[in-house]
């Protein structure tokens, strides 16, 4: 498949929204997954702090550090040099001083090679979004279910089921847009609310569990491919390939063949010349 010569820009993504062209985004956390995503034609790669769940084995995103994010962003960027890569600012790296926030942003951009950063929250972080964008760094917002605040929210619940929530989320979306964000992720909210917010904003919206009316969609690499993820995916996830089963079966066959001494076979084995064999094992006198 022919690759794009250059990654998308924020201006091109806004034009895609205007033209009604959906934006595709997928998470990736290392070189091979990012490389495959780029080769498949994905528009945007997100190095999400969801790596805490699907790569590092934590039960939430909260333990993920800025060192983790820099490490995985750098690997993903090496695999997808022609794709726009966004990196998450992890838990509590952007709720203190602006100086501390900018240090974390700088690490993701300089060391990680990201082209933009993503952070969760609404009007309460608008000043932070503004400071980051004024420093010349593109920002992606994240509203609805915000995993870093899952304990405060009260669990993984669909957002926007009542008018109070809907009005708050729309106000938050507008605040993030006005602060300078070029895109916003809408997670786990009603289709009607996501559609309403999408129409009210001039910046693209990217949905995950937010219906088909957003300007684009994002899924977690491990979820859409069933790679080490739960066997019963959540409602808003669609499995496009079950590579987890393929990998498991492949490793299982390897184990069986090693136990049976059928691997390595002759075609996997190297041999000496006969005179060297004779020298090693034969009569040397």
Coordinates of C-alpha atoms in Angstrom, one line a residue:
X1 CA 0.0 0.0 0.0
X2 CA 1.4 3.4 -1.0
X3 CA 2.2 5.6 2.1
X4 CA 1.4 9.3 2.5
X5 CA 4.5 11.3 1.8
X6 CA 3.8 13.7 4.6
X7 CA 1.7 13.4 7.8
X8 CA -1.5 15.3 8.2
X9 CA -1.4 18.8 9.6
X10 CA -3.9 20.4 12.0
X11 CA -5.1 22.6 9.2
X12 CA -5.7 19.6 7.0
X13 CA -7.7 17.9 9.7
X14 CA -9.9 20.9 10.1
X15 CA -10.5 20.9 6.4
X16 CA -11.4 17.2 6.6
X17 CA -14.1 18.2 9.1
X18 CA -15.4 20.9 6.8
X19 CA -15.5 18.5 3.8
X20 CA -17.1 15.7 5.8
X21 CA -14.2 13.3 5.4
X22 CA -13.9 11.1 8.5
X23 CA -10.6 11.1 10.4
X24 CA -9.2 7.7 11.5
X25 CA -7.2 7.3 14.7
X26 CA -5.8 4.3 16.4
X27 CA -3.6 3.9 19.5
X28 CA -0.1 2.4 19.1
X29 CA 2.6 2.1 21.8
X30 CA 5.6 0.6 20.0
X31 CA 7.5 0.5 16.7
X32 CA 5.8 -2.6 15.1
X33 CA 2.2 -1.6 16.0
X34 CA 2.8 2.0 14.8
X35 CA 4.4 0.8 11.6
X36 CA 1.5 -1.5 10.8
X37 CA -1.0 1.3 11.6
X38 CA 0.7 3.6 9.2
X39 CA 0.9 1.0 6.5
X40 CA -2.8 0.4 6.9
X41 CA -3.5 4.1 6.2
X42 CA -4.5 5.4 9.6
X43 CA -4.6 9.3 9.7
X44 CA -3.6 9.8 13.3
X45 CA -1.8 7.6 15.9
X46 CA -2.4 8.2 19.6
X47 CA 0.2 7.0 22.0
X48 CA -2.4 6.9 24.8
X49 CA -1.8 6.4 28.5
X50 CA -4.1 3.4 28.0
X51 CA -0.8 1.7 27.5
X52 CA -1.0 1.3 31.3
X53 CA -3.9 -1.1 30.8
X54 CA -3.0 -2.9 27.6
X55 CA 0.8 -2.9 27.7
X56 CA 2.0 -2.5 31.3
X57 CA -0.8 -4.6 32.9
X58 CA -2.1 -1.9 35.4
X59 CA -5.8 -1.8 36.2
X60 CA -6.0 1.9 35.3
X61 CA -4.1 4.6 33.6
X62 CA -3.1 6.3 36.8
X63 CA 0.3 4.6 37.4
X64 CA 1.6 5.7 34.0
X65 CA 4.5 8.1 34.2
X66 CA 5.9 10.7 31.9
X67 CA 9.0 8.5 31.5
X68 CA 6.6 5.7 30.3
X69 CA 5.0 8.0 27.8
X70 CA 8.2 9.4 26.4
X71 CA 9.6 5.9 26.0
X72 CA 6.6 4.6 24.1
X73 CA 6.0 7.7 22.1
X74 CA 9.6 7.6 20.8
X75 CA 9.2 4.0 19.8
X76 CA 5.9 4.7 18.0
X77 CA 7.3 7.7 16.2
X78 CA 10.2 5.6 14.8
X79 CA 7.6 3.2 13.4
X80 CA 5.3 5.9 11.8
X81 CA 7.4 8.7 10.6
X82 CA 4.8 9.7 8.0
X83 CA 1.8 9.9 10.4
X84 CA 0.6 12.6 12.8
X85 CA 1.4 11.2 16.3
X86 CA -0.4 12.5 19.4
X87 CA 0.9 11.7 22.9
X88 CA -1.1 11.7 26.2
X89 CA 0.0 13.8 29.1
X90 CA -0.3 11.3 32.0
X91 CA -2.0 11.7 35.3
X92 CA -1.1 14.8 37.4
X93 CA 1.4 16.1 34.9
X94 CA -0.7 19.1 34.0
X95 CA -2.6 20.1 37.1
X96 CA 0.2 21.9 38.9
X97 CA 2.2 24.9 37.8
X98 CA 2.5 25.8 34.2
X99 CA 6.2 25.4 34.4
X100 CA 5.8 21.8 35.5
X101 CA 3.2 21.2 32.7
X102 CA 5.5 22.7 30.1
X103 CA 8.4 20.5 31.2
X104 CA 6.2 17.4 30.6
X105 CA 5.0 18.8 27.3
X106 CA 8.6 19.5 26.2
X107 CA 9.7 16.0 27.0
X108 CA 6.9 14.4 24.9
X109 CA 7.7 16.8 22.0
X110 CA 11.6 16.8 22.2
X111 CA 12.4 13.4 23.5
X112 CA 9.3 11.5 22.2
X113 CA 8.9 13.2 18.9
X114 CA 5.2 13.8 19.2
X115 CA 3.5 16.3 17.0
X116 CA 0.8 17.1 19.6
X117 CA -0.3 16.4 23.2
X118 CA -3.6 15.3 24.6
X119 CA -5.0 16.1 28.0
X120 CA -8.3 15.3 29.8
X121 CA -10.7 17.8 31.2
X122 CA -12.9 20.8 30.3
X123 CA -13.2 24.4 31.4
X124 CA -11.1 23.8 34.4
X125 CA -8.0 23.1 32.3
X126 CA -8.7 25.7 29.6
X127 CA -6.0 28.0 30.9
X128 CA -3.5 25.1 30.6
X129 CA -4.6 24.3 27.1
X130 CA -4.1 28.0 26.2
X131 CA -0.6 28.1 27.7
X132 CA 0.5 25.0 25.8
X133 CA -0.9 26.3 22.5
X134 CA 0.6 29.7 23.0
X135 CA 4.0 27.9 23.3
X136 CA 3.4 26.5 19.8
X137 CA 2.3 23.0 20.7
X138 CA -0.9 21.6 19.2
X139 CA -3.4 20.3 21.8
X140 CA -6.1 17.6 21.6
X141 CA -8.8 17.8 24.3
X142 CA -10.6 14.8 25.9
X143 CA -14.1 15.0 27.3
X144 CA -16.9 12.6 28.4
X145 CA -15.4 9.6 30.2
X146 CA -12.0 10.7 31.2
X147 CA -10.1 7.7 32.5
X148 CA -7.7 9.7 34.6
X149 CA -10.7 10.9 36.6
X150 CA -12.6 7.6 36.7
X151 CA -12.7 7.4 40.5
X152 CA -14.1 10.9 40.7
X153 CA -16.7 10.2 38.0
X154 CA -17.7 7.0 39.8
X155 CA -16.7 4.4 37.3
X156 CA -17.0 3.7 33.6
X157 CA -20.4 5.3 32.9
X158 CA -21.9 6.7 29.8
X159 CA -21.9 10.5 29.9
X160 CA -24.5 12.9 28.7
X161 CA -27.7 11.1 29.6
X162 CA -29.4 14.1 31.1
X163 CA -29.6 17.8 30.2
X164 CA -27.3 18.9 33.0
X165 CA -24.5 16.7 31.9
X166 CA -25.1 17.6 28.2
X167 CA -24.9 21.4 28.9
X168 CA -21.8 21.0 31.0
X169 CA -20.0 18.9 28.3
X170 CA -20.9 21.3 25.5
X171 CA -19.6 24.2 27.6
X172 CA -16.4 22.3 28.3
X173 CA -16.0 21.5 24.6
X174 CA -16.4 25.2 23.7
X175 CA -14.0 26.2 26.4
X176 CA -11.3 23.8 25.1
X177 CA -11.9 25.0 21.5
X178 CA -11.6 28.7 22.6
X179 CA -8.4 27.9 24.5
X180 CA -6.8 26.7 21.2
X181 CA -7.3 23.0 21.0
X182 CA -7.4 21.8 17.4
X183 CA -9.3 18.6 18.1
X184 CA -11.2 16.9 20.9
X185 CA -11.8 13.3 21.8
X186 CA -15.4 12.5 23.0
X187 CA -15.5 9.2 25.0
X188 CA -18.4 7.1 26.1
X189 CA -21.2 9.6 25.7
X190 CA -24.6 9.4 24.0
X191 CA -24.7 9.6 20.2
X192 CA -27.1 12.5 20.4
X193 CA -24.8 14.6 22.6
X194 CA -21.7 13.8 20.6
X195 CA -23.6 14.8 17.4
X196 CA -24.7 18.0 19.0
X197 CA -21.2 18.9 20.2
X198 CA -19.7 18.1 16.9
X199 CA -22.1 20.5 15.1
X200 CA -21.4 23.3 17.6
X201 CA -17.6 23.1 17.2
X202 CA -15.3 24.2 14.3
X203 CA -12.6 21.7 15.4
X204 CA -12.9 18.0 14.7
X205 CA -14.3 15.6 17.2
X206 CA -13.0 12.1 17.5
X207 CA -15.4 9.5 19.0
X208 CA -14.8 6.4 21.1
X209 CA -18.1 5.0 22.3
X210 CA -19.7 8.2 21.1
X211 CA -21.7 7.2 18.0
X212 CA -21.1 7.6 14.3
X213 CA -21.7 11.3 14.1
X214 CA -18.3 12.5 15.3
X215 CA -15.8 13.8 12.7
X216 CA -13.7 10.7 13.2
X217 CA -13.2 7.6 15.4
X218 CA -10.5 6.1 17.6
X219 CA -10.0 2.6 19.0
X220 CA -7.3 1.0 21.1
X221 CA -5.0 -1.2 19.0
X222 CA -5.3 -4.2 21.4
X223 CA -9.1 -4.0 21.5
X224 CA -9.8 -3.9 17.8
X225 CA -7.4 -6.7 17.2
X226 CA -8.1 -8.7 20.4
X227 CA -4.4 -8.7 21.2
X228 CA -4.0 -9.6 24.8
X229 CA -7.3 -7.8 25.7
X230 CA -10.5 -9.0 27.3
X231 CA -12.2 -11.9 25.5
X232 CA -15.5 -10.0 25.9
X233 CA -14.9 -6.5 24.5
X234 CA -17.0 -3.5 25.6
X235 CA -20.1 -2.6 23.6
X236 CA -18.4 0.3 21.7
X237 CA -15.5 -1.9 20.5
X238 CA -15.6 -3.9 17.3
X239 CA -13.1 -6.8 16.8
X240 CA -11.7 -6.6 13.3
X241 CA -9.2 -9.4 13.7
X242 CA -8.4 -11.9 16.5
X243 CA -4.6 -11.9 16.5
X244 CA -4.6 -12.9 20.1
X245 CA -5.9 -16.3 19.3
X246 CA -3.5 -16.7 16.4
X247 CA -0.6 -15.8 18.5
X248 CA -1.7 -18.1 21.3
X249 CA -2.1 -21.0 18.9
X250 CA 1.2 -20.3 17.3
X251 CA 3.1 -20.3 20.5
X252 CA 1.2 -23.4 21.6
X253 CA 2.4 -25.3 18.5
X254 CA 6.0 -24.2 19.2
X255 CA 5.7 -25.6 22.7
X256 CA 4.4 -28.9 21.4
X257 CA 7.1 -29.3 18.8
X258 CA 9.9 -28.5 21.2
X259 CA 8.5 -31.0 23.7
X260 CA 8.3 -33.6 20.9
X261 CA 11.8 -32.7 19.6
X262 CA 10.4 -32.0 16.1
X263 CA 11.7 -28.4 16.3
X264 CA 14.3 -27.5 15.2
X265 CA 14.0 -29.7 12.1
X266 CA 16.7 -30.3 9.5
X267 CA 15.7 -27.2 7.6
X268 CA 16.3 -25.1 10.7
X269 CA 19.7 -26.7 11.5
X270 CA 23.3 -25.9 10.4
X271 CA 25.9 -28.5 9.8
X272 CA 29.7 -28.8 9.7
X273 CA 31.7 -30.2 6.8
X274 CA 32.3 -33.9 7.3
X275 CA 36.1 -33.5 7.8
X276 CA 35.5 -31.2 10.7
X277 CA 32.9 -33.6 12.2
X278 CA 35.5 -36.4 11.9
X279 CA 38.1 -34.1 13.6
X280 CA 35.8 -33.4 16.5
X281 CA 34.2 -36.8 17.0
X282 CA 36.5 -39.2 15.3
X283 CA 40.0 -40.6 15.9
X284 CA 42.3 -37.6 16.1
X285 CA 45.6 -39.6 16.3

